């Protein structure tokens, strides 16, 4: 088990006593929850998703609206991080930014970019490069604390790159995609798929040299990532308010 997981995340230290996770899903009040129960010989248990990973089904948001909603969530978190004076709260917000960006990029890579690539392959190539640069920064931050030297600078640079990337998508790429598809029902169907996949992808960024391999790893690593992320603290997002 150790050698297998080391291929996914080299820095992980896996206990030989860790039992295999079990998974269940259920619907409640029109919300789709993915619950993972994890047990060890020490009796540790964790339940997922975190509050900000809960997704609403049936709001008829299209693919573009779902992606933009992710952008707004991350931008809002960055604004809160800058204003927050309490160190513990700032750490929680930073954790949530890393978490949300990992989920967003993985979902775009799996659902949105394959569609966009049919019409604009060069755009997708550049977007993958954008994602990779930001993932590299957030990958470093995952093993750091906000009190560590250089943390704020790395995070600020990553957010700046993200905001520029999001602006290009919203002002240029998404309008082109909408015109190319030309079918509102198809966009809504893809939006539903985006939201479903969002609840299943990895909650941590993974770096490879191949975009499609990266997407596959993000799906395969999701259960393990959620186990490790259970020890981190997060804040609520504005997702259900927008």
GROMACS .gro file of C-alpha atoms in nm:
model
  242
    1UNK     CA    1   0.000   0.000   0.000
    2UNK     CA    2   0.278   0.239   0.083
    3UNK     CA    3   0.450   0.204  -0.251
    4UNK     CA    4   0.120   0.250  -0.437
    5UNK     CA    5   0.023   0.568  -0.257
    6UNK     CA    6   0.374   0.706  -0.285
    7UNK     CA    7   0.312   0.727  -0.660
    8UNK     CA    8   0.021   0.955  -0.592
    9UNK     CA    9   0.167   1.168  -0.317
   10UNK     CA   10   0.536   1.109  -0.234
   11UNK     CA   11   0.526   1.310   0.088
   12UNK     CA   12   0.242   1.109   0.242
   13UNK     CA   13   0.328   0.890   0.539
   14UNK     CA   14   0.084   0.601   0.532
   15UNK     CA   15   0.022   0.396   0.842
   16UNK     CA   16   0.019   0.021   0.784
   17UNK     CA   17  -0.281   0.000   1.016
   18UNK     CA   18  -0.500   0.221   0.799
   19UNK     CA   19  -0.808   0.033   0.693
   20UNK     CA   20  -0.968   0.070   0.354
   21UNK     CA   21  -1.231   0.347   0.347
   22UNK     CA   22  -1.590   0.267   0.279
   23UNK     CA   23  -1.816   0.497   0.083
   24UNK     CA   24  -2.183   0.573   0.070
   25UNK     CA   25  -2.394   0.840  -0.092
   26UNK     CA   26  -2.744   0.963  -0.035
   27UNK     CA   27  -2.980   1.245  -0.120
   28UNK     CA   28  -3.127   1.475   0.141
   29UNK     CA   29  -3.321   1.798   0.087
   30UNK     CA   30  -3.210   1.810  -0.278
   31UNK     CA   31  -2.846   1.809  -0.176
   32UNK     CA   32  -2.602   1.542  -0.281
   33UNK     CA   33  -2.368   1.428  -0.010
   34UNK     CA   34  -2.072   1.196  -0.039
   35UNK     CA   35  -1.994   1.040   0.296
   36UNK     CA   36  -1.671   0.856   0.360
   37UNK     CA   37  -1.629   0.661   0.682
   38UNK     CA   38  -1.267   0.589   0.765
   39UNK     CA   39  -1.150   0.373   1.053
   40UNK     CA   40  -0.812   0.268   1.189
   41UNK     CA   41  -0.693   0.047   1.471
   42UNK     CA   42  -0.696   0.364   1.681
   43UNK     CA   43  -1.065   0.419   1.619
   44UNK     CA   44  -1.024   0.740   1.416
   45UNK     CA   45  -1.325   0.832   1.206
   46UNK     CA   46  -1.386   1.107   0.954
   47UNK     CA   47  -1.693   1.212   0.761
   48UNK     CA   48  -1.700   1.405   0.436
   49UNK     CA   49  -1.763   1.630   0.262
   50UNK     CA   50  -1.671   1.949   0.441
   51UNK     CA   51  -1.951   2.209   0.446
   52UNK     CA   52  -1.813   2.390   0.142
   53UNK     CA   53  -1.807   2.071  -0.064
   54UNK     CA   54  -2.180   2.008  -0.031
   55UNK     CA   55  -2.344   2.061  -0.367
   56UNK     CA   56  -2.694   2.165  -0.466
   57UNK     CA   57  -2.861   1.969  -0.742
   58UNK     CA   58  -3.141   2.098  -0.962
   59UNK     CA   59  -3.075   2.471  -0.982
   60UNK     CA   60  -3.032   2.453  -1.359
   61UNK     CA   61  -2.701   2.636  -1.364
   62UNK     CA   62  -2.518   2.587  -1.689
   63UNK     CA   63  -2.155   2.484  -1.727
   64UNK     CA   64  -2.027   2.839  -1.756
   65UNK     CA   65  -2.225   2.960  -1.454
   66UNK     CA   66  -2.088   2.675  -1.243
   67UNK     CA   67  -1.729   2.759  -1.336
   68UNK     CA   68  -1.784   3.129  -1.265
   69UNK     CA   69  -1.938   3.041  -0.929
   70UNK     CA   70  -1.614   2.862  -0.838
   71UNK     CA   71  -1.418   3.172  -0.940
   72UNK     CA   72  -1.630   3.391  -0.712
   73UNK     CA   73  -1.587   3.156  -0.418
   74UNK     CA   74  -1.208   3.168  -0.444
   75UNK     CA   75  -1.200   3.546  -0.496
   76UNK     CA   76  -1.422   3.594  -0.191
   77UNK     CA   77  -1.194   3.373   0.020
   78UNK     CA   78  -0.891   3.578  -0.086
   79UNK     CA   79  -1.067   3.899   0.017
   80UNK     CA   80  -1.150   3.747   0.355
   81UNK     CA   81  -0.791   3.629   0.400
   82UNK     CA   82  -0.657   3.980   0.343
   83UNK     CA   83  -0.899   4.135   0.592
   84UNK     CA   84  -0.871   3.871   0.865
   85UNK     CA   85  -0.647   3.964   1.159
   86UNK     CA   86  -0.674   3.640   1.357
   87UNK     CA   87  -0.392   3.403   1.262
   88UNK     CA   88  -0.594   3.086   1.319
   89UNK     CA   89  -0.878   3.212   1.103
   90UNK     CA   90  -0.634   3.318   0.832
   91UNK     CA   91  -0.491   2.967   0.829
   92UNK     CA   92  -0.839   2.820   0.792
   93UNK     CA   93  -0.914   3.053   0.502
   94UNK     CA   94  -0.583   2.969   0.334
   95UNK     CA   95  -0.658   2.597   0.373
   96UNK     CA   96  -0.995   2.654   0.211
   97UNK     CA   97  -0.844   2.846  -0.082
   98UNK     CA   98  -0.607   2.556  -0.151
   99UNK     CA   99  -0.893   2.308  -0.116
  100UNK     CA  100  -1.133   2.502  -0.340
  101UNK     CA  101  -0.874   2.562  -0.610
  102UNK     CA  102  -0.783   2.192  -0.620
  103UNK     CA  103  -1.147   2.094  -0.660
  104UNK     CA  104  -1.214   2.366  -0.918
  105UNK     CA  105  -0.919   2.287  -1.143
  106UNK     CA  106  -0.978   1.912  -1.130
  107UNK     CA  107  -1.343   1.961  -1.225
  108UNK     CA  108  -1.261   2.198  -1.509
  109UNK     CA  109  -0.999   1.955  -1.638
  110UNK     CA  110  -1.248   1.667  -1.640
  111UNK     CA  111  -1.572   1.837  -1.753
  112UNK     CA  112  -1.516   2.182  -1.904
  113UNK     CA  113  -1.185   2.161  -2.087
  114UNK     CA  114  -1.263   1.849  -2.294
  115UNK     CA  115  -1.566   2.034  -2.433
  116UNK     CA  116  -1.374   2.356  -2.493
  117UNK     CA  117  -1.091   2.160  -2.654
  118UNK     CA  118  -1.320   2.040  -2.933
  119UNK     CA  119  -1.352   2.399  -3.054
  120UNK     CA  120  -1.043   2.576  -2.920
  121UNK     CA  121  -0.757   2.333  -2.849
  122UNK     CA  122  -0.497   2.609  -2.820
  123UNK     CA  123  -0.699   2.786  -2.551
  124UNK     CA  124  -0.718   2.468  -2.348
  125UNK     CA  125  -0.344   2.415  -2.383
  126UNK     CA  126  -0.279   2.758  -2.231
  127UNK     CA  127  -0.541   2.705  -1.961
  128UNK     CA  128  -0.378   2.379  -1.854
  129UNK     CA  129  -0.049   2.566  -1.829
  130UNK     CA  130  -0.216   2.831  -1.610
  131UNK     CA  131  -0.356   2.563  -1.382
  132UNK     CA  132  -0.020   2.391  -1.355
  133UNK     CA  133   0.162   2.710  -1.253
  134UNK     CA  134  -0.091   2.787  -0.982
  135UNK     CA  135  -0.094   2.426  -0.862
  136UNK     CA  136   0.283   2.438  -0.819
  137UNK     CA  137   0.248   2.733  -0.582
  138UNK     CA  138  -0.040   2.587  -0.384
  139UNK     CA  139   0.138   2.252  -0.369
  140UNK     CA  140   0.418   2.427  -0.179
  141UNK     CA  141   0.173   2.601   0.052
  142UNK     CA  142   0.003   2.275   0.146
  143UNK     CA  143   0.305   2.173   0.356
  144UNK     CA  144   0.358   2.523   0.498
  145UNK     CA  145   0.189   2.738   0.762
  146UNK     CA  146   0.092   3.102   0.717
  147UNK     CA  147   0.360   3.195   0.972
  148UNK     CA  148   0.632   3.046   0.750
  149UNK     CA  149   0.858   3.285   0.563
  150UNK     CA  150   0.733   3.357   0.212
  151UNK     CA  151   0.385   3.209   0.260
  152UNK     CA  152   0.194   3.530   0.191
  153UNK     CA  153   0.407   3.612  -0.112
  154UNK     CA  154   0.353   3.269  -0.267
  155UNK     CA  155  -0.021   3.282  -0.201
  156UNK     CA  156  -0.057   3.637  -0.335
  157UNK     CA  157   0.128   3.546  -0.655
  158UNK     CA  158  -0.089   3.237  -0.704
  159UNK     CA  159  -0.407   3.437  -0.653
  160UNK     CA  160  -0.291   3.704  -0.898
  161UNK     CA  161  -0.229   3.437  -1.161
  162UNK     CA  162  -0.567   3.283  -1.083
  163UNK     CA  163  -0.752   3.615  -1.116
  164UNK     CA  164  -0.588   3.683  -1.453
  165UNK     CA  165  -0.671   3.330  -1.566
  166UNK     CA  166  -1.033   3.362  -1.450
  167UNK     CA  167  -1.070   3.698  -1.626
  168UNK     CA  168  -0.954   3.546  -1.956
  169UNK     CA  169  -1.199   3.262  -1.917
  170UNK     CA  170  -1.496   3.480  -1.827
  171UNK     CA  171  -1.433   3.757  -2.081
  172UNK     CA  172  -1.310   3.552  -2.376
  173UNK     CA  173  -1.311   3.173  -2.345
  174UNK     CA  174  -1.657   3.120  -2.196
  175UNK     CA  175  -1.840   3.348  -2.444
  176UNK     CA  176  -1.667   3.162  -2.727
  177UNK     CA  177  -1.769   2.828  -2.577
  178UNK     CA  178  -2.130   2.938  -2.534
  179UNK     CA  179  -2.147   3.050  -2.896
  180UNK     CA  180  -1.982   2.730  -3.019
  181UNK     CA  181  -2.223   2.502  -2.832
  182UNK     CA  182  -2.525   2.719  -2.907
  183UNK     CA  183  -2.755   2.499  -2.702
  184UNK     CA  184  -2.875   2.609  -2.360
  185UNK     CA  185  -3.001   2.262  -2.269
  186UNK     CA  186  -2.661   2.112  -2.344
  187UNK     CA  187  -2.490   2.376  -2.131
  188UNK     CA  188  -2.727   2.303  -1.843
  189UNK     CA  189  -2.665   1.929  -1.876
  190UNK     CA  190  -2.291   1.994  -1.866
  191UNK     CA  191  -2.345   2.221  -1.564
  192UNK     CA  192  -2.513   1.935  -1.380
  193UNK     CA  193  -2.222   1.709  -1.470
  194UNK     CA  194  -1.976   1.973  -1.347
  195UNK     CA  195  -2.148   1.984  -1.010
  196UNK     CA  196  -2.166   1.607  -0.974
  197UNK     CA  197  -1.800   1.556  -1.064
  198UNK     CA  198  -1.706   1.839  -0.829
  199UNK     CA  199  -1.816   1.631  -0.531
  200UNK     CA  200  -1.598   1.338  -0.635
  201UNK     CA  201  -1.263   1.484  -0.738
  202UNK     CA  202  -0.949   1.518  -0.530
  203UNK     CA  203  -0.940   1.793  -0.270
  204UNK     CA  204  -0.568   1.843  -0.323
  205UNK     CA  205  -0.364   1.949  -0.627
  206UNK     CA  206  -0.149   1.686  -0.795
  207UNK     CA  207   0.130   1.763  -1.038
  208UNK     CA  208   0.227   1.557  -1.340
  209UNK     CA  209   0.371   1.637  -1.681
  210UNK     CA  210   0.062   1.505  -1.860
  211UNK     CA  211  -0.276   1.679  -1.832
  212UNK     CA  212  -0.491   1.368  -1.885
  213UNK     CA  213  -0.282   1.167  -1.640
  214UNK     CA  214  -0.322   1.449  -1.389
  215UNK     CA  215  -0.701   1.426  -1.417
  216UNK     CA  216  -0.692   1.050  -1.367
  217UNK     CA  217  -0.471   1.086  -1.060
  218UNK     CA  218  -0.705   1.349  -0.916
  219UNK     CA  219  -0.994   1.102  -0.930
  220UNK     CA  220  -0.794   0.805  -0.802
  221UNK     CA  221  -0.640   1.003  -0.517
  222UNK     CA  222  -0.966   1.161  -0.398
  223UNK     CA  223  -1.045   0.914  -0.115
  224UNK     CA  224  -0.691   0.929   0.025
  225UNK     CA  225  -0.671   1.307  -0.004
  226UNK     CA  226  -0.993   1.344   0.191
  227UNK     CA  227  -0.849   1.131   0.469
  228UNK     CA  228  -0.542   1.351   0.500
  229UNK     CA  229  -0.743   1.672   0.467
  230UNK     CA  230  -0.963   1.569   0.761
  231UNK     CA  231  -0.694   1.700   0.997
  232UNK     CA  232  -0.712   2.051   0.848
  233UNK     CA  233  -0.957   2.323   0.944
  234UNK     CA  234  -1.169   2.513   0.692
  235UNK     CA  235  -1.419   2.797   0.674
  236UNK     CA  236  -1.762   2.812   0.515
  237UNK     CA  237  -1.777   2.960   0.167
  238UNK     CA  238  -2.039   3.167  -0.013
  239UNK     CA  239  -2.112   2.882  -0.257
  240UNK     CA  240  -2.473   2.829  -0.152
  241UNK     CA  241  -2.540   3.204  -0.153
  242UNK     CA  242  -2.452   3.269  -0.517
   0.00000   0.00000   0.00000
